[in-house]
Coordinates of C-alpha atoms in Angstrom, one line a residue:
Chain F
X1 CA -0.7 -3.7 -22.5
X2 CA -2.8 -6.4 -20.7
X3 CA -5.5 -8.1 -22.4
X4 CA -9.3 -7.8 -21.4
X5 CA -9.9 -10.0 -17.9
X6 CA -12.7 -11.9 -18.1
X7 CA -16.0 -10.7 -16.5
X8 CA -16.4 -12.0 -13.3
X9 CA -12.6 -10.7 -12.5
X10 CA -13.7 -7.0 -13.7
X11 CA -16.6 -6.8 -11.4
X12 CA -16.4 -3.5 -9.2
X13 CA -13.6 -3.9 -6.7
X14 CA -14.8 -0.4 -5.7
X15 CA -18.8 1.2 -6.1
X16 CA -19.3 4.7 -5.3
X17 CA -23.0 5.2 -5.4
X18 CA -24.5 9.5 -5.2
X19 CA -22.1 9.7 -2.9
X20 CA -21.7 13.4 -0.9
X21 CA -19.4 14.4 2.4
X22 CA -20.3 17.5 3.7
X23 CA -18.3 19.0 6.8
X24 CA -20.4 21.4 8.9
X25 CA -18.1 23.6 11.6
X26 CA -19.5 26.3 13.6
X27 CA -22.7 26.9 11.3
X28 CA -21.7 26.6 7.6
X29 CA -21.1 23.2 5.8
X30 CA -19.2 22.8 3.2
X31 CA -19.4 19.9 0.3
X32 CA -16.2 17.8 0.1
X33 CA -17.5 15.6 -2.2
X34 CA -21.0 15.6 -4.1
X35 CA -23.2 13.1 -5.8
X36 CA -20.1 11.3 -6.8
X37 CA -20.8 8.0 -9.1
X38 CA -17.8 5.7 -9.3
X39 CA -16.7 2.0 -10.3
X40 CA -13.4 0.7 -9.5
X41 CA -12.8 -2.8 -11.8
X42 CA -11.2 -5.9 -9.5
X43 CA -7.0 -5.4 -10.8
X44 CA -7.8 -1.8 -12.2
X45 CA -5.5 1.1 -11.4
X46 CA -7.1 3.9 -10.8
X47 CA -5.2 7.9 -10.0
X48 CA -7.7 10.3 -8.7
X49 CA -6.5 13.8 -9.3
X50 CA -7.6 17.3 -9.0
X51 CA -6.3 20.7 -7.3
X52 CA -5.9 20.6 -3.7
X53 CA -9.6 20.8 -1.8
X54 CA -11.0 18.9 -4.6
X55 CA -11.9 16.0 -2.8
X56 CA -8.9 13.1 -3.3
X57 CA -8.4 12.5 0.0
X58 CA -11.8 12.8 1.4
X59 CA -12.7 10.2 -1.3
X60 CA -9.6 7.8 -0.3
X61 CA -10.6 8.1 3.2
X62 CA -14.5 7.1 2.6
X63 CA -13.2 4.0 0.2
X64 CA -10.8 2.8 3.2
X65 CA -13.5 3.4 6.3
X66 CA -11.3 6.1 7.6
X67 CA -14.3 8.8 7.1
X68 CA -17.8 8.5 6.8
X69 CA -20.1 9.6 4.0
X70 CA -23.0 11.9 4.6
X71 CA -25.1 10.0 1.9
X72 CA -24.6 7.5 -0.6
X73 CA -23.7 4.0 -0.9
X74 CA -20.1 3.1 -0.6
X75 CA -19.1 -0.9 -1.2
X76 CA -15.2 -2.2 -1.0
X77 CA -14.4 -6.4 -2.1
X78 CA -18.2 -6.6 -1.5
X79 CA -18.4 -5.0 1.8
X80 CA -20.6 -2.5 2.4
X81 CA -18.5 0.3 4.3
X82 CA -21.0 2.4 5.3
X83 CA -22.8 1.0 8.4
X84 CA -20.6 -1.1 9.1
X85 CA -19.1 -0.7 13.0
X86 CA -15.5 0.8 13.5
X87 CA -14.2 -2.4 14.7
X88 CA -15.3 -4.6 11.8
X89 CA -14.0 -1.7 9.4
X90 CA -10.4 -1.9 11.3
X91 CA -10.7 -5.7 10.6
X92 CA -11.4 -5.1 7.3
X93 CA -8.7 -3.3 6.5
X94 CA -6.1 -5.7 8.6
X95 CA -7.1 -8.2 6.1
X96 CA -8.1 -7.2 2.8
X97 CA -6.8 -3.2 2.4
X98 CA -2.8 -1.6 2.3
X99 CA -2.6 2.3 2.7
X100 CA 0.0 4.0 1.7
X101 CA 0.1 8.0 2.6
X102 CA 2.5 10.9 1.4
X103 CA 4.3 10.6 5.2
X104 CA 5.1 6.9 6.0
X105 CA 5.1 7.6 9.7
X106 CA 7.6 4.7 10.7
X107 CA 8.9 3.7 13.7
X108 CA 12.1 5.9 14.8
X109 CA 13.1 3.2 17.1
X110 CA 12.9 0.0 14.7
X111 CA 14.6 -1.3 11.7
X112 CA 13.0 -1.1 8.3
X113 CA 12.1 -4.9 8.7
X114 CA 10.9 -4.4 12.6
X115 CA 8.5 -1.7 10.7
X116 CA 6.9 -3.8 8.3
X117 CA 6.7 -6.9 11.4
X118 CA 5.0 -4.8 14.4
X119 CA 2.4 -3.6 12.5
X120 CA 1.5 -7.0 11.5
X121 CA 1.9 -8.6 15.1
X122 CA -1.9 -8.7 16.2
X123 CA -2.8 -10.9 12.9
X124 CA 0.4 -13.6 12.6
X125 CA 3.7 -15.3 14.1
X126 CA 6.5 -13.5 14.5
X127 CA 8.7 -15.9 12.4
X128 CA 6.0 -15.8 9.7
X129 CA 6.0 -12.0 9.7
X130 CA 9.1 -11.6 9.3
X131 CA 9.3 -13.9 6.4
X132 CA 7.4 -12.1 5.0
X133 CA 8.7 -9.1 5.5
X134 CA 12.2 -10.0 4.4
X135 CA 10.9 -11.4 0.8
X136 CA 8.6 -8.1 0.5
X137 CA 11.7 -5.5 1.5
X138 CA 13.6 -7.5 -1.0
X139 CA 11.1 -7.3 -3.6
X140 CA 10.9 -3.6 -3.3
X141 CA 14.7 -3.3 -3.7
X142 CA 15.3 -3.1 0.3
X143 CA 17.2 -6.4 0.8
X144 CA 20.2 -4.9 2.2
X145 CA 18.3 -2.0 4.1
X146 CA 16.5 -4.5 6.2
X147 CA 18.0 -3.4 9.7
X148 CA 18.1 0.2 8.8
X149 CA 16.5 2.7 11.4
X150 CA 14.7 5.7 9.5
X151 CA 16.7 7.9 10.0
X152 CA 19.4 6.6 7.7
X153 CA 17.3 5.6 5.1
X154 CA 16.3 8.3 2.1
X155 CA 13.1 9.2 1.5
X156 CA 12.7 7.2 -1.6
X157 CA 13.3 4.1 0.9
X158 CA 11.3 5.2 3.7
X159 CA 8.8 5.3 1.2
X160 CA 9.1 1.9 -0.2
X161 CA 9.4 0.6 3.4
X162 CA 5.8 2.2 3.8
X163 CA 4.8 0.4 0.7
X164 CA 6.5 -2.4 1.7
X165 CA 4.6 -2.8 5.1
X166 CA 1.3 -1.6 2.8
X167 CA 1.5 -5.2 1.1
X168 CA 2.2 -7.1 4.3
X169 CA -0.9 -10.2 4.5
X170 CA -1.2 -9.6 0.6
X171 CA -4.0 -6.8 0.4
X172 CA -6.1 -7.2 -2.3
X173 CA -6.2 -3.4 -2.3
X174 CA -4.0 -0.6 -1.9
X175 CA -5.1 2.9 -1.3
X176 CA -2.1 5.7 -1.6
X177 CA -3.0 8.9 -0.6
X178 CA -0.1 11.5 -2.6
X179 CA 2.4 8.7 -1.7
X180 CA 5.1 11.1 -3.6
X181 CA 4.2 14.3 -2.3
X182 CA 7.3 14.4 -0.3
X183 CA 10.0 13.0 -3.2
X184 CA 11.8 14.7 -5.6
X185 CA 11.3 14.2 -9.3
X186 CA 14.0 11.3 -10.0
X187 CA 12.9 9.8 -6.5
X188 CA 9.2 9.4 -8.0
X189 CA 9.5 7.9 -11.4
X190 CA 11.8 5.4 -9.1
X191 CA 8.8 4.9 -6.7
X192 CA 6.7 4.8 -9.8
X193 CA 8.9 2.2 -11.2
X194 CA 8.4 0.0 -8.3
X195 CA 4.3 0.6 -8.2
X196 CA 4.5 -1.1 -11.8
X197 CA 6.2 -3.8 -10.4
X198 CA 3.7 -4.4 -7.3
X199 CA 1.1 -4.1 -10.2
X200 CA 2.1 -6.8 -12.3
X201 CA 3.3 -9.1 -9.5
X202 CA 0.6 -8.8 -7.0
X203 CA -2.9 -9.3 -7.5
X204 CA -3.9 -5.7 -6.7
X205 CA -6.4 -3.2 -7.3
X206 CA -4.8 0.0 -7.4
X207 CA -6.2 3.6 -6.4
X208 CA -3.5 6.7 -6.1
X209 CA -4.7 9.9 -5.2
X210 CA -2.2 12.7 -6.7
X211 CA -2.1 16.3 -7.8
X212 CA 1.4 14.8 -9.7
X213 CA 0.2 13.8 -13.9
X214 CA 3.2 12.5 -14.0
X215 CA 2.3 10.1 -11.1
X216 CA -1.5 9.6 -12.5
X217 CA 0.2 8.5 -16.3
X218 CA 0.8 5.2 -14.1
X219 CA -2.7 4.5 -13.7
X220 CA -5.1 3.0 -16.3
X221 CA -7.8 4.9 -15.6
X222 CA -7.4 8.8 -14.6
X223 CA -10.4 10.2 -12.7
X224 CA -10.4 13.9 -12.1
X225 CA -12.1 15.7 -9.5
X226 CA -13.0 19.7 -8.9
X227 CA -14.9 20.9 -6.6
X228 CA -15.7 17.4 -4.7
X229 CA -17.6 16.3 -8.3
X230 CA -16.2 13.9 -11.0
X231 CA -14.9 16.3 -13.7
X232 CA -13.5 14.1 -16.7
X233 CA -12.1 10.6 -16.8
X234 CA -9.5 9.4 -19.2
X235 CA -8.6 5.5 -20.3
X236 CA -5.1 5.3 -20.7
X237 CA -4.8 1.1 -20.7
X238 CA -5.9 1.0 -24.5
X239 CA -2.4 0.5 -26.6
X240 CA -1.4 3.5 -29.0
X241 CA 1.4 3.9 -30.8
X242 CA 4.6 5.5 -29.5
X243 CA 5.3 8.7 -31.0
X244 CA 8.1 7.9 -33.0
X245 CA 9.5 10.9 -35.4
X246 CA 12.6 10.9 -37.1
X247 CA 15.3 13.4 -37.0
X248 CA 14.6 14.6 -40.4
X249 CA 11.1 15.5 -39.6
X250 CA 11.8 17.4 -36.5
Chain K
X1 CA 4.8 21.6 -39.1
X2 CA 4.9 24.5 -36.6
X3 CA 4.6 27.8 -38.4
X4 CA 1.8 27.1 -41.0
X5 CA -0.1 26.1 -38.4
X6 CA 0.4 28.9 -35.9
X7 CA 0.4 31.3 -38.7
X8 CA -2.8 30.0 -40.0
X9 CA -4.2 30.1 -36.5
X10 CA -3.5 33.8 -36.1
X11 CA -5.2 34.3 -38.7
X12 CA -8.5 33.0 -37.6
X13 CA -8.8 36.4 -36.1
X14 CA -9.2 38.2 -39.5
X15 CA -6.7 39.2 -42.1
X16 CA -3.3 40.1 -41.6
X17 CA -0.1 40.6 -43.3
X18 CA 3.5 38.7 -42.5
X19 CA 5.0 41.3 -40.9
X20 CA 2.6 42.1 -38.2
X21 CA 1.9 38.1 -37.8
X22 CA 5.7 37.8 -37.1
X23 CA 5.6 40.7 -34.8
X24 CA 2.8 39.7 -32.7
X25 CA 4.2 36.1 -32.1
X26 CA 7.7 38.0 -31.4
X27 CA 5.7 40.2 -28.8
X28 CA 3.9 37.5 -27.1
X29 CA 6.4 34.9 -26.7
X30 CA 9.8 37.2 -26.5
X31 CA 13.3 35.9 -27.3
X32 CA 11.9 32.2 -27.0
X33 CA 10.5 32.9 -30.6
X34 CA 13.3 32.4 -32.9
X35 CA 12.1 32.6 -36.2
X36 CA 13.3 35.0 -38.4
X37 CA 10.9 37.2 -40.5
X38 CA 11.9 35.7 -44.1
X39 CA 11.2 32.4 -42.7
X40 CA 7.6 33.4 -42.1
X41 CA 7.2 35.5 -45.2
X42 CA 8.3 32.1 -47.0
X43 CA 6.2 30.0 -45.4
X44 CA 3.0 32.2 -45.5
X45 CA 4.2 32.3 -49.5
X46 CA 3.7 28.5 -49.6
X47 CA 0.8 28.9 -47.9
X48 CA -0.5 31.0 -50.6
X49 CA 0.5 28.3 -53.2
X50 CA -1.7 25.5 -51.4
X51 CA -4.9 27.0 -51.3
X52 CA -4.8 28.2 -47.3
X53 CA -4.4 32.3 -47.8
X54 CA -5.4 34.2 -50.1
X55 CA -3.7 37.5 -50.6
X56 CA -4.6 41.0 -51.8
X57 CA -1.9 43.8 -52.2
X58 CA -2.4 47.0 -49.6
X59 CA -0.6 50.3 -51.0
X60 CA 0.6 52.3 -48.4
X61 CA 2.1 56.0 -48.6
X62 CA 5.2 55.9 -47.4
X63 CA 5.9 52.4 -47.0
X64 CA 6.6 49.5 -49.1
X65 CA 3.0 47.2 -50.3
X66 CA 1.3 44.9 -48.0
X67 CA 0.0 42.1 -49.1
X68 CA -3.0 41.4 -46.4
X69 CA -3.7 38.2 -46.2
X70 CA -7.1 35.9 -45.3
X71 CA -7.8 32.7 -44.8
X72 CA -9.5 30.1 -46.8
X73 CA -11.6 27.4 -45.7
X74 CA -8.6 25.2 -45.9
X75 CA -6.9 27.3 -44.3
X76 CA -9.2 27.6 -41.6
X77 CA -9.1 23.7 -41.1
X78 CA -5.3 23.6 -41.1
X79 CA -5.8 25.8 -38.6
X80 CA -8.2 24.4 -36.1
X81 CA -6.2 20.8 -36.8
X82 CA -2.9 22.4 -35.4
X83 CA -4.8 24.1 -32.4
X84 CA -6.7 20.6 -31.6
X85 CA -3.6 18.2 -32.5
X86 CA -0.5 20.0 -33.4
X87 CA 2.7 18.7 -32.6
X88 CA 3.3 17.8 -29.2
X89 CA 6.6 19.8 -29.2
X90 CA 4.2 23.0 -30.0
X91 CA 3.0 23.3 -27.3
X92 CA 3.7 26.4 -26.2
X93 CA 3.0 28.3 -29.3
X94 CA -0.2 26.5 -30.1
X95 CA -1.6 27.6 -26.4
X96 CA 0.1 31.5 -26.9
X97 CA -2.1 31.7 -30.1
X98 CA -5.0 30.2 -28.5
X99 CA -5.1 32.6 -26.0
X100 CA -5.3 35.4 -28.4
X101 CA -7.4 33.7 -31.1
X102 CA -9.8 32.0 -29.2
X103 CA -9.6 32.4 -25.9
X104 CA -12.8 30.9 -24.4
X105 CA -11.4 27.4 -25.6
X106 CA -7.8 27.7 -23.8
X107 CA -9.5 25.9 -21.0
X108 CA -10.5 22.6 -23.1
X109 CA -7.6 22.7 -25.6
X110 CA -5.5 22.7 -21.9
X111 CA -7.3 19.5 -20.8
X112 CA -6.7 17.8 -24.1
X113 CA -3.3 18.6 -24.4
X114 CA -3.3 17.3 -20.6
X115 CA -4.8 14.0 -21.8
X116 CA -3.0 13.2 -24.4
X117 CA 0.5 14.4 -23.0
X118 CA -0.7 12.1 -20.1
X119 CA -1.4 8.9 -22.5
X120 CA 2.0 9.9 -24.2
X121 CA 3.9 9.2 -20.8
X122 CA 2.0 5.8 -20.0
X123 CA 2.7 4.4 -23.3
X124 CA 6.5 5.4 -22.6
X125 CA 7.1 4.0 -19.6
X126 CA 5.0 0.9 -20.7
X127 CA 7.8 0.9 -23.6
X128 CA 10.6 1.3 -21.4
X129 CA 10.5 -2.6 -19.7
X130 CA 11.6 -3.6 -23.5
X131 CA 14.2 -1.3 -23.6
X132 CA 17.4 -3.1 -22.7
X133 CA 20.5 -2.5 -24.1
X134 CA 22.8 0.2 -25.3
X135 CA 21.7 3.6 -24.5
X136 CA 18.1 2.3 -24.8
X137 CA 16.9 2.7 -21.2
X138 CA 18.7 6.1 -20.8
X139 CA 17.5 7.5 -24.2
X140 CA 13.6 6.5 -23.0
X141 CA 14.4 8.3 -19.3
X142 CA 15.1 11.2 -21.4
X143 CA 11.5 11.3 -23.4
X144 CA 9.8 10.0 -20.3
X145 CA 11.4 13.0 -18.2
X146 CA 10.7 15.5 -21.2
X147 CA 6.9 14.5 -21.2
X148 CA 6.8 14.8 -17.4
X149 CA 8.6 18.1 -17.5
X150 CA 5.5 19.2 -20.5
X151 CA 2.9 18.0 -18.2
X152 CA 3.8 19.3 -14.6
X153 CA 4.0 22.3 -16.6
X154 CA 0.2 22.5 -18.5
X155 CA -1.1 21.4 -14.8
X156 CA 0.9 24.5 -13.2
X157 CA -0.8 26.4 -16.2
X158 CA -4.2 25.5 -14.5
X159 CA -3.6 27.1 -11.8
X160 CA -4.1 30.3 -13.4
X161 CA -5.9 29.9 -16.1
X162 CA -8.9 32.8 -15.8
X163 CA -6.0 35.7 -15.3
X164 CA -4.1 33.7 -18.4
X165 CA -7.0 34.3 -20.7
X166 CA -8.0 37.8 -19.4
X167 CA -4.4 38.9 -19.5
X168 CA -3.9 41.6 -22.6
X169 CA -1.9 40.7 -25.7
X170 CA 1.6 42.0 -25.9
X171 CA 1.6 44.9 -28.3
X172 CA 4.3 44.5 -30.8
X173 CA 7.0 47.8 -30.0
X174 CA 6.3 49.4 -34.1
X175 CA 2.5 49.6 -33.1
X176 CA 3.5 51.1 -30.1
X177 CA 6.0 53.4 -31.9
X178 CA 2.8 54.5 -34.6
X179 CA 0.9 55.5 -32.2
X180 CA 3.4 58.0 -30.7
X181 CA 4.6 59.2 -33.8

């Protein structure tokens, strides 16, 4: 387990302040979140869980700009999110944000490394990007994959290529919304595998929203929503000891 | 260790005797409860000898003596410690005597059992990156795969909790039979 970081490196990467999201369609409104109070720590790793409708999504999406709050304060790397215009949220997240999402919606007609290099075009060189996205493919575990369409990669790999291009111009955080949703069991503790690498090796604040525990056991910090409220929150980054029984005592 | 504690627990809901305890754990939890009737008659005896039952002889007609058994205050805190922190391996029987014994905490004994099989599985795969070597890697997979399997299961058990609760106790197929007769 990692040592304490110092103060100023723990300061909120993420503050959620009273915040509420209420959807209103044809008449009736409906709370997705309420009155939600949350910190996020700069190089935490955070899994939000909670049945479906309980607000994970709706929380990631306020967090990354891609929704709006109905009240509350909302601040990301020092940004406040709310009132800020869509354009300066889009260039926000260019720079400084990596989604990841259960569906990595790549490009049928490019290679795993073309993937990772157009989405990146607007913000750097070509040769740059694809630097870039050679060494991160690699890191991932993708270094022979690199000119693979979609379609012949599995979806373990399409996954990692979404992480991949997540972590292209070094985010400093990553949102994933259910990013195993769509794998089987051995294919997730593989993904989860490689989200413990990204972790140590990049300088990243991590938030994962799941309905998976075994994909929130990842975290160091487990926050569970029901109903669009904060309904428990559990520390795992404090060392324990393994259980460790012997046969005898079995 | 597994049966003191679950036969202590069942008896937080007043006194009993070995055979019906056996039955009603045979009833609720089918041919996945394996022990045999001596074993619990044994271990209830042991429990006698440390101070967690006491037990009083019942004469019956046409039947052999009861001995009708009650807990102690030790035994009641042996049996609230194996409800709050038994075995992780208990799992199962610790939340089918819950649900008969005190059902309106199934709900938080759920979420602890959730929390700490949670913290189980980060320190596990937090142990794994040492594990290098021999079967080492494989053997931890195992654990790690074993604790996921515990907790996608408790979380599939939240689903329905309310009609888990409200759902009546098996009755065991002898007090079924006594009633006809």
């Amino acid at each position: 387990m990692s040592a304490p970081l110092s103060l100023p490196e723990r300061l909120p990467a993420i503050s959620l302040d009273d915040v509420s999201r209420t959807y209103t369609s044809g008449g009736s409104s409906v709370a997705a979140l309420e009155q939600i109070d949350l910190r996020i720590a700069r190089g935490e790793t955070v899994a939000i869980t909670g049945p479906s409708g309980s607000g994970k999504t709706t929380l990631l999406n306020l967090v990354a700009g891609l929704d709006r709050a109905t009240s509350g304060t909302i601040t990301v790397l020092g940004m406040r999110v709310d009132g800020t215009s869509e354009r300066e949220l889009a260039e926000f997240r260019a720079h400084h944000v990596g989604l990841v999402f259960q569906d990595p919606h790549l490009l049928s007609g490019l290679t795993a490394l073309e993937n990772l290099v157009a989405a990146r075009l607007p913000f750097g060189h070509w040769r740059d990007l694809q630097a870039e996205a050679r060494r991160l493919l690699a890191e991932l575990g993708l270094g022979e994959r690199l000119d693979a369409p979609p379609s012949r990669l599995s979806g373990g790999e399409r996954q990692r290529v979404g992480l991949a291009r997540a972590l292209m111009g070094q985010p400093e955080l990553l949102l994933a919304d259910e990013p195993t949703g769509n794998l089987d069991a051995a294919t997730t503790e593989e993904l989860i595998g490689v989200l413990e690498r990204v972790r140590r090796e990049h300088d990243l604040t991590i938030v994962v929203c799941t309905h998976d525990p075994a994909v929130a056991a990842f975290a160091e910090r487990v926050v569970r929503l029901v109903g669009g409220r904060v309904d428990g929150q559990q520390r795992l980054d404090r060392p324990g000891p393994l259980e460790v029984r012997s046969l005898e005592e079995r | 260790m597994a049966l003191s504690g679950a036969l202590a627990a069942l008896l937080l809901s007043g006194p009993s005797h070995g055979y019906e305890l056996h039955a009603t754990l045979e009833a609720e939890l089918g041919s996945t409860w394996v022990t045999r009737p001596a074993q619990v008659y044994l271990t209830l005896g042991r429990m006698h000898r440390d101070g967690l039952v006491t037990s009083e002889r019942v004469r019956q007609e046409t039947r052999p003596d009861r001995q009708r058994l009650t807990l102690t205050d030790a035994g009641r805190q042996a049996a609230e410690a194996w409800l709050a922190g038994g075995p992780a391996d208990e799992l199962v029987v610790r939340l089918a005597v819950a649900r008969l014994v005190v059902p309106d905490r199934v709900p938080s004994l759920l979420g602890t059992m959730i929390e700490e099989r949670t913290a189980a599985l980060h320190r596990l795969r937090g142990a794994r990156a040492d594990d290098t070597g021999g079967f080492r890697a494989e053997a931890r997979d195992a654990e790690i795969r074993a604790v996921e399997g515990q907790l996608h299961w408790l979380e599939g058990l939240r689903g329905h909790l309310g009609e888990l609760v409200a759902r009546p106790r098996v009755r065991p197929a002898d007090e079924r039979a006594a009633e006809l007769a």
